[in-house]
XYZ file of C-alpha atoms in Angstrom:
73
model
C 163.399 157.959 99.433
C 164.652 161.172 97.819
C 167.409 159.280 96.025
C 164.729 157.588 93.877
C 164.205 160.704 91.728
C 166.073 163.768 90.486
C 165.703 167.191 92.057
C 163.601 168.334 89.098
C 161.315 165.327 89.462
C 160.818 165.982 93.178
C 160.105 169.650 92.501
C 157.441 168.630 89.970
C 155.904 166.154 92.421
C 155.869 168.640 95.292
C 154.503 171.433 93.079
C 151.737 169.132 91.794
C 150.866 168.244 95.393
C 150.569 171.963 96.186
C 153.453 171.889 98.649
C 155.826 174.801 99.113
C 159.404 173.784 98.489
C 162.784 174.899 97.218
C 165.694 172.793 96.043
C 168.929 172.880 98.005
C 171.690 174.399 95.878
C 175.443 174.455 96.251
C 177.571 177.624 96.156
C 178.225 177.400 92.422
C 174.504 177.099 91.661
C 173.660 180.044 93.909
C 176.313 182.291 92.345
C 175.133 181.236 88.867
C 171.603 182.482 89.624
C 171.022 185.600 87.491
C 168.157 186.722 89.748
C 170.397 186.701 92.821
C 172.842 189.000 91.001
C 169.998 191.204 89.717
C 168.677 191.571 93.270
C 172.098 192.739 94.467
C 172.855 189.754 96.719
C 176.358 189.425 95.277
C 179.091 191.719 94.072
C 182.540 191.386 92.559
C 185.574 192.558 94.550
C 189.118 192.238 93.191
C 187.843 189.780 90.532
C 186.241 187.580 93.222
C 182.482 187.000 93.596
C 181.398 187.786 97.174
C 178.200 188.265 99.141
C 177.137 191.914 99.074
C 176.276 193.975 102.129
C 173.032 192.579 103.602
C 171.453 195.994 104.187
C 171.105 199.165 102.148
C 170.926 202.699 103.534
C 169.957 205.623 101.336
C 172.199 208.196 103.019
C 175.196 205.979 103.775
C 175.424 203.185 101.225
C 177.554 200.212 102.253
C 180.719 199.563 100.335
C 182.074 196.139 99.578
C 185.376 195.590 101.353
C 188.466 194.355 99.617
C 189.240 190.662 99.695
C 191.441 189.203 102.397
C 195.165 189.302 101.815
C 197.289 186.242 101.189
C 198.066 184.134 104.198
C 201.287 185.254 105.814
C 201.373 188.507 103.870
């Protein structure tokens, strides 16, 4: 039944019905979310967007590792 309407239309219907919901997004949509970047969920390492460290410590802040090397290198 979900194929009968767009994601936006379903979100409107569910919101109007007072139901909690969230659309499923693909990787590109998640990385394009400005709020996710503002909240520190992602970082850039060697010109590649990656998931940031999931925890933060005040005395020993996590550092983002470098990206994996080329296969066979």
